[in-house]
Amino acid sequence: MEQPLLSEKRSETEESERLRSYQYVGRTGSVIPTTSLAGAEVSIKEIRSATSFSGHYPPSIHAPFINSPEPLPNEEAILHQGPYTTDYGTYSNDFRRQLLDEVEIRELLIDHIHAVEDCNVYVGTLETFLEERELVSETEPYHGGNIDGKDKGPELGLWDLDLRSQFPALYVPYKETRVKILRSETVEKCSGCAGRGDIACPTCNADQEPGFYKQNQMSRCPACYGRGLIAHRDGSDTICTNCDGKGKIPCATCGSRGLLQCKTCHGSGSLSTLKIAIIKWKTLSTRKVSVTSGAALVPDEIFHRAKGVQLCNTQASQCSPAFFADSFFLNQFSFDVIQDRPFIPPTAWVICERHMISVVPVTRVTMSRHRQFFSFYIVGLSREVYLKDYYPARFCWGLCPCLEWLKT
């Protein structure tokens, strides 16, 4: 049951709460249940940079609809003190007929609607989930023992590997695993040392032919310059402690052995080569955003707050464009998204694809009177109302009592 206007002033706390909730109010009527979509995922940069589409758009499914809120329980009636009041403080029938009801108030507001504009944002995505396999060879020093070679059976092919135990959830961004190819191991002679396990010292045998070296190569002592004695200023000599008086020292690199251990095979002279399969699961995404002409003028916080709905969500081994019987725009938009399918490497195969089209509905309503304008927004399928800061403080046309319920 509707209540008349308040007869008492609200407290400062109630007034503060009322003003704080004025900028953003929600619809108090029933809300259409919709699939919650990440409308905030649409970045403002995408909206600003998207090409405006001036063609036909689907009929608005979020037309403005505002219900009056329930009256506050502590509100009291204001009794009119005049000829229309009876002895008991109630209105006469003549005066009741002059009171405006909610329908009449809405009719008055409709007369001031200047424009209703769709500021919808359409987001189309195509996710391609694929598996890529690549074969590489890895070598390591072979120190003896059994090998898993072809003598134990035929070598498994790259795509013959059973990886069901490691298969990830569909549409994961990225996952990689490494698997040894069975019966692919071979043993070969180390090419770095020709199977010897050692290489000639590059310091004392730098001028030797490959495969040849000399042992016990000595170099002149840098402390005594080969004399074996250290001269002092008083004319005396002492034995050089660096070379023990010999005047020569062994090679600092190999100790005059003439050989160094091969770093490739760690002295074993042989290398074991094994084939490794690198398997990558990843999702390649194509994303396209289409906005209407008025979307660039919508405040940023509107899109951050808005929640949209999925218009289509299909999955197949290879998706085809969606079909909307009543919208050429959506058909063309879906076709463009599919046409931008990412490049598939030749070493990969597509497991499945998922195609989605979503819309974030935002309607901008512009009111006018005597060449003065203000706008408010109806956001999402829940039809939440967003009023700009400057109304009605700067523009009041006598309609403040009519719109007062929007702020409660």
GROMACS .gro file of C-alpha atoms in nm:
model
  408
    1MET     CA    1   0.000   0.000   0.000
    2GLU     CA    2   0.141   0.337  -0.097
    3GLN     CA    3   0.227   0.592   0.173
    4PRO     CA    4   0.191   0.972   0.140
    5LEU     CA    5   0.492   1.201   0.163
    6LEU     CA    6   0.687   1.227   0.489
    7SER     CA    7   0.562   1.467   0.744
    8GLU     CA    8   0.873   1.470   0.962
    9LYS     CA    9   1.231   1.554   0.873
   10ARG     CA   10   1.470   1.265   0.855
   11SER     CA   11   1.759   1.249   1.092
   12GLU     CA   12   2.109   1.351   0.979
   13THR     CA   13   2.214   0.984   0.961
   14GLU     CA   14   1.915   0.891   0.746
   15GLU     CA   15   1.972   1.196   0.525
   16SER     CA   16   2.340   1.105   0.480
   17GLU     CA   17   2.252   0.748   0.387
   18ARG     CA   18   1.989   0.873   0.145
   19LEU     CA   19   2.229   1.108  -0.033
   20ARG     CA   20   2.503   0.848  -0.042
   21SER     CA   21   2.276   0.602  -0.219
   22TYR     CA   22   2.151   0.864  -0.464
   23GLN     CA   23   2.420   0.824  -0.726
   24TYR     CA   24   2.369   0.451  -0.780
   25VAL     CA   25   2.036   0.287  -0.717
   26GLY     CA   26   1.902  -0.050  -0.814
   27ARG     CA   27   1.569  -0.161  -0.937
   28THR     CA   28   1.345  -0.263  -0.652
   29GLY     CA   29   1.114  -0.482  -0.853
   30SER     CA   30   1.168  -0.832  -0.975
   31VAL     CA   31   1.502  -0.914  -1.139
   32ILE     CA   32   1.531  -1.131  -1.446
   33PRO     CA   33   1.761  -1.426  -1.362
   34THR     CA   34   2.052  -1.423  -1.604
   35THR     CA   35   2.382  -1.595  -1.643
   36SER     CA   36   2.638  -1.384  -1.460
   37LEU     CA   37   2.896  -1.278  -1.713
   38ALA     CA   38   3.220  -1.095  -1.646
   39GLY     CA   39   3.109  -0.763  -1.790
   40ALA     CA   40   3.397  -0.601  -1.602
   41GLU     CA   41   3.632  -0.809  -1.812
   42VAL     CA   42   3.565  -0.574  -2.101
   43SER     CA   43   3.834  -0.312  -2.060
   44ILE     CA   44   3.768   0.054  -2.129
   45LYS     CA   45   4.062   0.051  -2.370
   46GLU     CA   46   3.887  -0.217  -2.576
   47ILE     CA   47   3.563  -0.020  -2.576
   48ARG     CA   48   3.730   0.304  -2.681
   49SER     CA   49   3.937   0.140  -2.955
   50ALA     CA   50   3.664  -0.083  -3.099
   51THR     CA   51   3.518   0.026  -3.429
   52SER     CA   52   3.167   0.169  -3.400
   53PHE     CA   53   2.909  -0.039  -3.585
   54SER     CA   54   2.629   0.164  -3.738
   55GLY     CA   55   2.427  -0.122  -3.881
   56HIS     CA   56   2.121  -0.298  -3.746
   57TYR     CA   57   2.132  -0.408  -3.385
   58PRO     CA   58   1.907  -0.665  -3.223
   59PRO     CA   59   1.600  -0.537  -3.039
   60SER     CA   60   1.674  -0.405  -2.696
   61ILE     CA   61   1.617  -0.671  -2.433
   62HIS     CA   62   1.677  -0.436  -2.146
   63ALA     CA   63   1.428  -0.153  -2.198
   64PRO     CA   64   1.403   0.087  -1.904
   65PHE     CA   65   1.159  -0.034  -1.644
   66ILE     CA   66   1.151   0.121  -1.300
   67ASN     CA   67   0.929   0.018  -1.013
   68SER     CA   68   0.847   0.239  -0.724
   69PRO     CA   69   1.009   0.131  -0.400
   70GLU     CA   70   0.828   0.015  -0.093
   71PRO     CA   71   0.754   0.305   0.147
   72LEU     CA   72   0.954   0.340   0.464
   73PRO     CA   73   0.781   0.188   0.767
   74ASN     CA   74   0.823   0.504   0.977
   75GLU     CA   75   0.666   0.738   0.723
   76GLU     CA   76   0.349   0.917   0.832
   77ALA     CA   77   0.078   1.089   0.633
   78ILE     CA   78   0.069   1.468   0.600
   79LEU     CA   79  -0.279   1.586   0.670
   80HIS     CA   80  -0.391   1.865   0.445
   81GLN     CA   81  -0.526   2.153   0.651
   82GLY     CA   82  -0.791   2.304   0.433
   83PRO     CA   83  -1.141   2.279   0.307
   84TYR     CA   84  -1.075   1.928   0.173
   85THR     CA   85  -1.007   1.782   0.517
   86THR     CA   86  -1.279   1.628   0.729
   87ASP     CA   87  -1.302   1.649   1.102
   88TYR     CA   88  -1.103   1.327   1.131
   89GLY     CA   89  -0.813   1.442   0.914
   90THR     CA   90  -0.894   1.237   0.604
   91TYR     CA   91  -0.911   1.358   0.242
   92SER     CA   92  -1.233   1.417   0.066
   93ASN     CA   93  -1.315   1.230  -0.254
   94ASP     CA   94  -1.273   1.545  -0.467
   95PHE     CA   95  -0.922   1.600  -0.347
   96ARG     CA   96  -0.832   1.231  -0.385
   97ARG     CA   97  -0.917   1.254  -0.753
   98GLN     CA   98  -0.662   1.537  -0.789
   99LEU     CA   99  -0.370   1.337  -0.641
  100LEU     CA  100  -0.116   1.196  -0.889
  101ASP     CA  101  -0.071   0.824  -0.891
  102GLU     CA  102   0.239   0.636  -1.013
  103VAL     CA  103   0.103   0.588  -1.365
  104GLU     CA  104   0.037   0.960  -1.410
  105ILE     CA  105   0.383   1.045  -1.279
  106ARG     CA  106   0.541   0.811  -1.531
  107GLU     CA  107   0.339   0.969  -1.811
  108LEU     CA  108   0.472   1.310  -1.710
  109LEU     CA  109   0.829   1.181  -1.718
  110ILE     CA  110   0.784   1.018  -2.059
  111ASP     CA  111   0.698   1.359  -2.205
  112HIS     CA  112   1.050   1.476  -2.115
  113ILE     CA  113   1.243   1.183  -2.267
  114HIS     CA  114   1.463   1.329  -2.537
  115ALA     CA  115   1.646   1.016  -2.653
  116VAL     CA  116   1.692   0.651  -2.562
  117GLU     CA  117   2.019   0.509  -2.689
  118ASP     CA  118   2.165   0.160  -2.676
  119CYS     CA  119   2.526   0.165  -2.555
  120ASN     CA  120   2.570  -0.210  -2.573
  121VAL     CA  121   2.908  -0.379  -2.589
  122TYR     CA  122   2.929  -0.708  -2.779
  123VAL     CA  123   3.218  -0.941  -2.707
  124GLY     CA  124   3.295  -1.241  -2.928
  125THR     CA  125   3.558  -1.502  -2.849
  126LEU     CA  126   3.688  -1.816  -3.014
  127GLU     CA  127   3.899  -2.047  -2.798
  128THR     CA  128   4.098  -2.315  -2.979
  129PHE     CA  129   4.232  -2.589  -2.753
  130LEU     CA  130   4.512  -2.785  -2.916
  131GLU     CA  131   4.787  -3.034  -2.846
  132GLU     CA  132   5.133  -2.988  -2.994
  133ARG     CA  133   5.406  -3.253  -2.994
  134GLU     CA  134   5.770  -3.199  -3.075
  135LEU     CA  135   6.060  -3.444  -3.083
  136VAL     CA  136   6.406  -3.349  -2.953
  137SER     CA  137   6.724  -3.546  -2.880
  138GLU     CA  138   6.911  -3.527  -2.553
  139THR     CA  139   7.259  -3.664  -2.485
  140GLU     CA  140   7.431  -3.753  -2.162
  141PRO     CA  141   7.756  -3.931  -2.071
  142TYR     CA  142   7.733  -4.307  -2.098
  143HIS     CA  143   7.907  -4.494  -1.819
  144GLY     CA  144   7.800  -4.843  -1.916
  145GLY     CA  145   7.496  -5.054  -1.844
  146ASN     CA  146   7.188  -5.162  -2.037
  147ILE     CA  147   7.024  -4.930  -2.283
  148ASP     CA  148   6.664  -4.914  -2.406
  149GLY     CA  149   6.738  -4.955  -2.775
  150LYS     CA  150   6.576  -5.097  -3.083
  151ASP     CA  151   6.700  -5.444  -2.998
  152LYS     CA  152   6.415  -5.462  -2.746
  153GLY     CA  153   6.145  -5.382  -3.000
  154PRO     CA  154   6.029  -5.118  -3.248
  155GLU     CA  155   6.055  -4.755  -3.153
  156LEU     CA  156   5.725  -4.587  -3.064
  157GLY     CA  157   5.611  -4.302  -3.287
  158LEU     CA  158   5.559  -3.949  -3.157
  159TRP     CA  159   5.180  -3.967  -3.181
  160ASP     CA  160   5.166  -4.325  -3.053
  161LEU     CA  161   5.233  -4.215  -2.694
  162ASP     CA  162   4.945  -4.270  -2.454
  163LEU     CA  163   4.915  -3.954  -2.246
  164ARG     CA  164   4.565  -3.994  -2.108
  165SER     CA  165   4.694  -3.990  -1.751
  166GLN     CA  166   4.850  -3.647  -1.807
  167PHE     CA  167   4.574  -3.492  -2.016
  168PRO     CA  168   4.469  -3.157  -1.863
  169ALA     CA  169   4.129  -2.998  -1.829
  170LEU     CA  170   3.992  -2.846  -2.146
  171TYR     CA  171   4.089  -2.488  -2.231
  172VAL     CA  172   4.372  -2.460  -1.981
  173PRO     CA  173   4.598  -2.170  -2.080
  174TYR     CA  174   4.915  -2.380  -2.098
  175LYS     CA  175   5.059  -2.710  -1.980
  176GLU     CA  176   5.380  -2.885  -2.086
  177THR     CA  177   5.520  -3.231  -2.016
  178ARG     CA  178   5.822  -3.431  -2.131
  179VAL     CA  179   5.813  -3.803  -2.206
  180LYS     CA  180   6.094  -4.040  -2.311
  181ILE     CA  181   6.037  -4.228  -2.634
  182LEU     CA  182   6.065  -4.599  -2.559
  183ARG     CA  183   6.337  -4.799  -2.736
  184SER     CA  184   6.495  -4.489  -2.888
  185GLU     CA  185   6.822  -4.487  -2.690
  186THR     CA  186   7.154  -4.520  -2.876
  187VAL     CA  187   7.520  -4.507  -2.768
  188GLU     CA  188   7.773  -4.324  -2.978
  189LYS     CA  189   8.140  -4.226  -2.953
  190CYS     CA  190   8.197  -3.878  -2.811
  191SER     CA  191   8.279  -3.638  -3.092
  192GLY     CA  192   8.454  -3.394  -2.862
  193CYS     CA  193   8.735  -3.631  -2.766
  194ALA     CA  194   8.703  -3.891  -3.043
  195GLY     CA  195   8.613  -4.150  -2.782
  196ARG     CA  196   8.934  -4.104  -2.579
  197GLY     CA  197   8.777  -3.936  -2.280
  198ASP     CA  198   9.058  -3.675  -2.270
  199ILE     CA  199   9.164  -3.381  -2.484
  200ALA     CA  200   9.508  -3.220  -2.524
  201CYS     CA  201   9.582  -2.938  -2.283
  202PRO     CA  202   9.523  -2.607  -2.462
  203THR     CA  203   9.800  -2.439  -2.255
  204CYS     CA  204  10.104  -2.664  -2.285
  205ASN     CA  205  10.000  -2.856  -2.598
  206ALA     CA  206   9.837  -2.582  -2.796
  207ASP     CA  207  10.060  -2.642  -3.101
  208GLN     CA  208  10.004  -3.019  -3.117
  209GLU     CA  209   9.800  -3.197  -3.381
  210PRO     CA  210   9.458  -3.328  -3.276
  211GLY     CA  211   9.497  -3.658  -3.095
  212PHE     CA  212   9.861  -3.596  -3.003
  213TYR     CA  213  10.008  -3.448  -2.688
  214LYS     CA  214  10.327  -3.426  -2.485
  215GLN     CA  215  10.360  -3.493  -2.117
  216ASN     CA  216  10.573  -3.316  -1.859
  217GLN     CA  217  10.573  -2.988  -2.047
  218MET     CA  218  10.725  -2.722  -1.816
  219SER     CA  219  10.710  -2.344  -1.827
  220ARG     CA  220  10.951  -2.080  -1.693
  221CYS     CA  221  10.894  -1.969  -1.335
  222PRO     CA  222  10.751  -1.618  -1.338
  223ALA     CA  223  10.895  -1.540  -0.990
  224CYS     CA  224  11.266  -1.597  -1.056
  225TYR     CA  225  11.253  -1.576  -1.437
  226GLY     CA  226  11.401  -1.927  -1.465
  227ARG     CA  227  11.710  -1.863  -1.241
  228GLY     CA  228  11.582  -2.060  -0.945
  229LEU     CA  229  11.716  -1.780  -0.720
  230ILE     CA  230  11.569  -1.459  -0.591
  231ALA     CA  231  11.813  -1.163  -0.585
  232HIS     CA  232  11.801  -0.911  -0.296
  233ARG     CA  233  11.926  -0.552  -0.273
  234ASP     CA  234  12.215  -0.641  -0.042
  235GLY     CA  235  12.354  -0.868  -0.318
  236SER     CA  236  12.250  -1.196  -0.159
  237ASP     CA  237  12.045  -1.466  -0.330
  238THR     CA  238  11.788  -1.708  -0.190
  239ILE     CA  239  11.627  -2.013  -0.342
  240CYS     CA  240  11.297  -1.939  -0.521
  241THR     CA  241  11.017  -2.093  -0.321
  242ASN     CA  242  10.780  -2.088  -0.620
  243CYS     CA  243  10.980  -2.341  -0.823
  244ASP     CA  244  11.202  -2.485  -0.543
  245GLY     CA  245  11.509  -2.353  -0.724
  246LYS     CA  246  11.436  -2.542  -1.045
  247GLY     CA  247  11.353  -2.236  -1.253
  248LYS     CA  248  11.053  -2.415  -1.411
  249ILE     CA  249  10.708  -2.500  -1.296
  250PRO     CA  250  10.451  -2.753  -1.425
  251CYS     CA  251  10.161  -2.643  -1.642
  252ALA     CA  252   9.904  -2.466  -1.429
  253THR     CA  253   9.616  -2.601  -1.644
  254CYS     CA  254   9.686  -2.975  -1.655
  255GLY     CA  255   9.977  -3.018  -1.410
  256SER     CA  256  10.204  -3.113  -1.707
  257ARG     CA  257   9.994  -3.419  -1.765
  258GLY     CA  258   9.929  -3.293  -2.116
  259LEU     CA  259   9.562  -3.399  -2.108
  260LEU     CA  260   9.234  -3.267  -1.972
  261GLN     CA  261   8.916  -3.461  -1.908
  262CYS     CA  262   8.657  -3.413  -2.183
  263LYS     CA  263   8.374  -3.199  -2.051
  264THR     CA  264   8.124  -3.344  -2.298
  265CYS     CA  265   8.142  -3.710  -2.195
  266HIS     CA  266   8.303  -3.654  -1.852
  267GLY     CA  267   8.588  -3.884  -1.949
  268SER     CA  268   8.373  -4.181  -2.049
  269GLY     CA  269   8.441  -4.142  -2.422
  270SER     CA  270   8.078  -4.235  -2.508
  271LEU     CA  271   7.744  -4.053  -2.518
  272SER     CA  272   7.396  -4.189  -2.476
  273THR     CA  273   7.139  -4.026  -2.704
  274LEU     CA  274   6.770  -4.043  -2.615
  275LYS     CA  275   6.467  -3.904  -2.796
  276ILE     CA  276   6.236  -3.689  -2.585
  277ALA     CA  277   5.879  -3.592  -2.674
  278ILE     CA  278   5.773  -3.245  -2.563
  279ILE     CA  279   5.394  -3.222  -2.539
  280LYS     CA  280   5.222  -2.886  -2.504
  281TRP     CA  281   4.852  -2.825  -2.440
  282LYS     CA  282   4.742  -2.467  -2.483
  283THR     CA  283   4.446  -2.249  -2.569
  284LEU     CA  284   4.470  -1.998  -2.850
  285SER     CA  285   4.213  -1.720  -2.814
  286THR     CA  286   4.059  -1.480  -3.062
  287ARG     CA  287   3.869  -1.187  -2.912
  288LYS     CA  288   3.664  -0.925  -3.090
  289VAL     CA  289   3.476  -0.631  -2.938
  290SER     CA  290   3.202  -0.434  -3.115
  291VAL     CA  291   3.046  -0.125  -2.962
  292THR     CA  292   2.765   0.105  -3.058
  293SER     CA  293   2.822   0.469  -3.138
  294GLY     CA  294   2.729   0.593  -2.792
  295ALA     CA  295   2.941   0.351  -2.591
  296ALA     CA  296   3.242   0.583  -2.594
  297LEU     CA  297   3.042   0.839  -2.393
  298VAL     CA  298   2.938   0.600  -2.120
  299PRO     CA  299   3.131   0.655  -1.793
  300ASP     CA  300   3.396   0.398  -1.715
  301GLU     CA  301   3.238   0.287  -1.390
  302ILE     CA  302   2.924   0.187  -1.576
  303PHE     CA  303   3.102  -0.087  -1.769
  304HIS     CA  304   3.295  -0.198  -1.462
  305ARG     CA  305   2.970  -0.248  -1.276
  306ALA     CA  306   2.764  -0.397  -1.558
  307LYS     CA  307   2.697  -0.766  -1.592
  308GLY     CA  308   2.593  -0.914  -1.921
  309VAL     CA  309   2.460  -1.235  -2.064
  310GLN     CA  310   2.582  -1.494  -2.311
  311LEU     CA  311   2.394  -1.492  -2.638
  312CYS     CA  312   2.560  -1.809  -2.763
  313ASN     CA  313   2.803  -2.069  -2.632
  314THR     CA  314   2.890  -2.351  -2.870
  315GLN     CA  315   3.162  -2.615  -2.862
  316ALA     CA  316   3.274  -2.844  -3.142
  317SER     CA  317   3.582  -2.995  -3.299
  318GLN     CA  318   3.571  -2.695  -3.533
  319CYS     CA  319   3.318  -2.420  -3.465
  320SER     CA  320   3.115  -2.259  -3.739
  321PRO     CA  321   2.952  -1.912  -3.722
  322ALA     CA  322   2.646  -1.889  -3.500
  323PHE     CA  323   2.305  -1.823  -3.650
  324PHE     CA  324   2.053  -1.572  -3.513
  325ALA     CA  325   1.723  -1.573  -3.699
  326ASP     CA  326   1.640  -1.213  -3.609
  327SER     CA  327   1.980  -1.041  -3.622
  328PHE     CA  328   2.198  -0.995  -3.926
  329PHE     CA  329   2.446  -0.802  -3.712
  330LEU     CA  330   2.508  -1.090  -3.472
  331ASN     CA  331   2.542  -1.333  -3.763
  332GLN     CA  332   2.805  -1.114  -3.926
  333PHE     CA  333   2.977  -1.050  -3.594
  334SER     CA  334   3.002  -1.424  -3.525
  335PHE     CA  335   3.133  -1.484  -3.878
  336ASP     CA  336   3.407  -1.222  -3.829
  337VAL     CA  337   3.517  -1.384  -3.502
  338ILE     CA  338   3.541  -1.727  -3.664
  339GLN     CA  339   3.731  -1.583  -3.960
  340ASP     CA  340   4.000  -1.458  -3.720
  341ARG     CA  341   4.079  -1.815  -3.614
  342PRO     CA  342   4.445  -1.829  -3.495
  343PHE     CA  343   4.716  -2.005  -3.692
  344ILE     CA  344   4.759  -2.372  -3.602
  345PRO     CA  345   5.122  -2.499  -3.609
  346PRO     CA  346   5.183  -2.800  -3.835
  347THR     CA  347   5.307  -3.000  -3.534
  348ALA     CA  348   4.973  -2.959  -3.353
  349TRP     CA  349   4.616  -3.081  -3.387
  350VAL     CA  350   4.298  -2.915  -3.266
  351ILE     CA  351   4.114  -3.102  -2.992
  352CYS     CA  352   3.808  -2.876  -2.971
  353GLU     CA  353   3.690  -2.516  -3.005
  354ARG     CA  354   3.451  -2.298  -2.807
  355HIS     CA  355   3.272  -1.996  -2.953
  356MET     CA  356   3.092  -1.742  -2.734
  357ILE     CA  357   2.912  -1.415  -2.795
  358SER     CA  358   2.816  -1.198  -2.499
  359VAL     CA  359   2.650  -0.861  -2.460
  360VAL     CA  360   2.682  -0.606  -2.182
  361PRO     CA  361   2.356  -0.405  -2.212
  362VAL     CA  362   2.366  -0.039  -2.114
  363THR     CA  363   2.088   0.204  -2.208
  364ARG     CA  364   2.134   0.580  -2.186
  365VAL     CA  365   1.817   0.787  -2.139
  366THR     CA  366   1.844   1.159  -2.204
  367MET     CA  367   1.581   1.388  -2.050
  368SER     CA  368   1.524   1.745  -2.167
  369ARG     CA  369   1.323   2.050  -2.075
  370HIS     CA  370   1.374   2.405  -2.198
  371ARG     CA  371   1.702   2.306  -2.369
  372GLN     CA  372   1.841   2.164  -2.049
  373PHE     CA  373   1.953   1.803  -2.057
  374PHE     CA  374   2.058   1.532  -1.817
  375SER     CA  375   2.115   1.160  -1.865
  376PHE     CA  376   2.080   0.849  -1.658
  377TYR     CA  377   2.180   0.493  -1.739
  378ILE     CA  378   2.001   0.160  -1.709
  379VAL     CA  379   2.272  -0.103  -1.662
  380GLY     CA  380   2.261  -0.476  -1.725
  381LEU     CA  381   1.965  -0.710  -1.744
  382SER     CA  382   1.890  -0.637  -1.379
  383ARG     CA  383   1.803  -0.283  -1.494
  384GLU     CA  384   1.997  -0.100  -1.228
  385VAL     CA  385   1.968   0.277  -1.254
  386TYR     CA  386   2.270   0.505  -1.246
  387LEU     CA  387   2.210   0.878  -1.203
  388LYS     CA  388   2.473   1.138  -1.270
  389ASP     CA  389   2.599   1.355  -0.987
  390TYR     CA  390   2.464   1.680  -1.122
  391TYR     CA  391   2.097   1.583  -1.118
  392PRO     CA  392   1.876   1.717  -0.971
  393ALA     CA  393   2.105   1.967  -0.797
  394ARG     CA  394   2.167   2.163  -1.120
  395PHE     CA  395   1.855   2.076  -1.316
  396CYS     CA  396   1.528   2.075  -1.130
  397TRP     CA  397   1.214   2.126  -1.334
  398GLY     CA  398   0.964   2.068  -1.060
  399LEU     CA  399   0.993   1.694  -1.109
  400CYS     CA  400   1.202   1.634  -0.799
  401PRO     CA  401   0.913   1.489  -0.600
  402CYS     CA  402   0.838   1.259  -0.892
  403LEU     CA  403   1.193   1.119  -0.900
  404GLU     CA  404   1.248   1.135  -0.525
  405TRP     CA  405   1.174   0.763  -0.491
  406LEU     CA  406   1.473   0.681  -0.718
  407LYS     CA  407   1.709   0.793  -0.442
  408THR     CA  408   1.556   0.596  -0.157
   0.00000   0.00000   0.00000
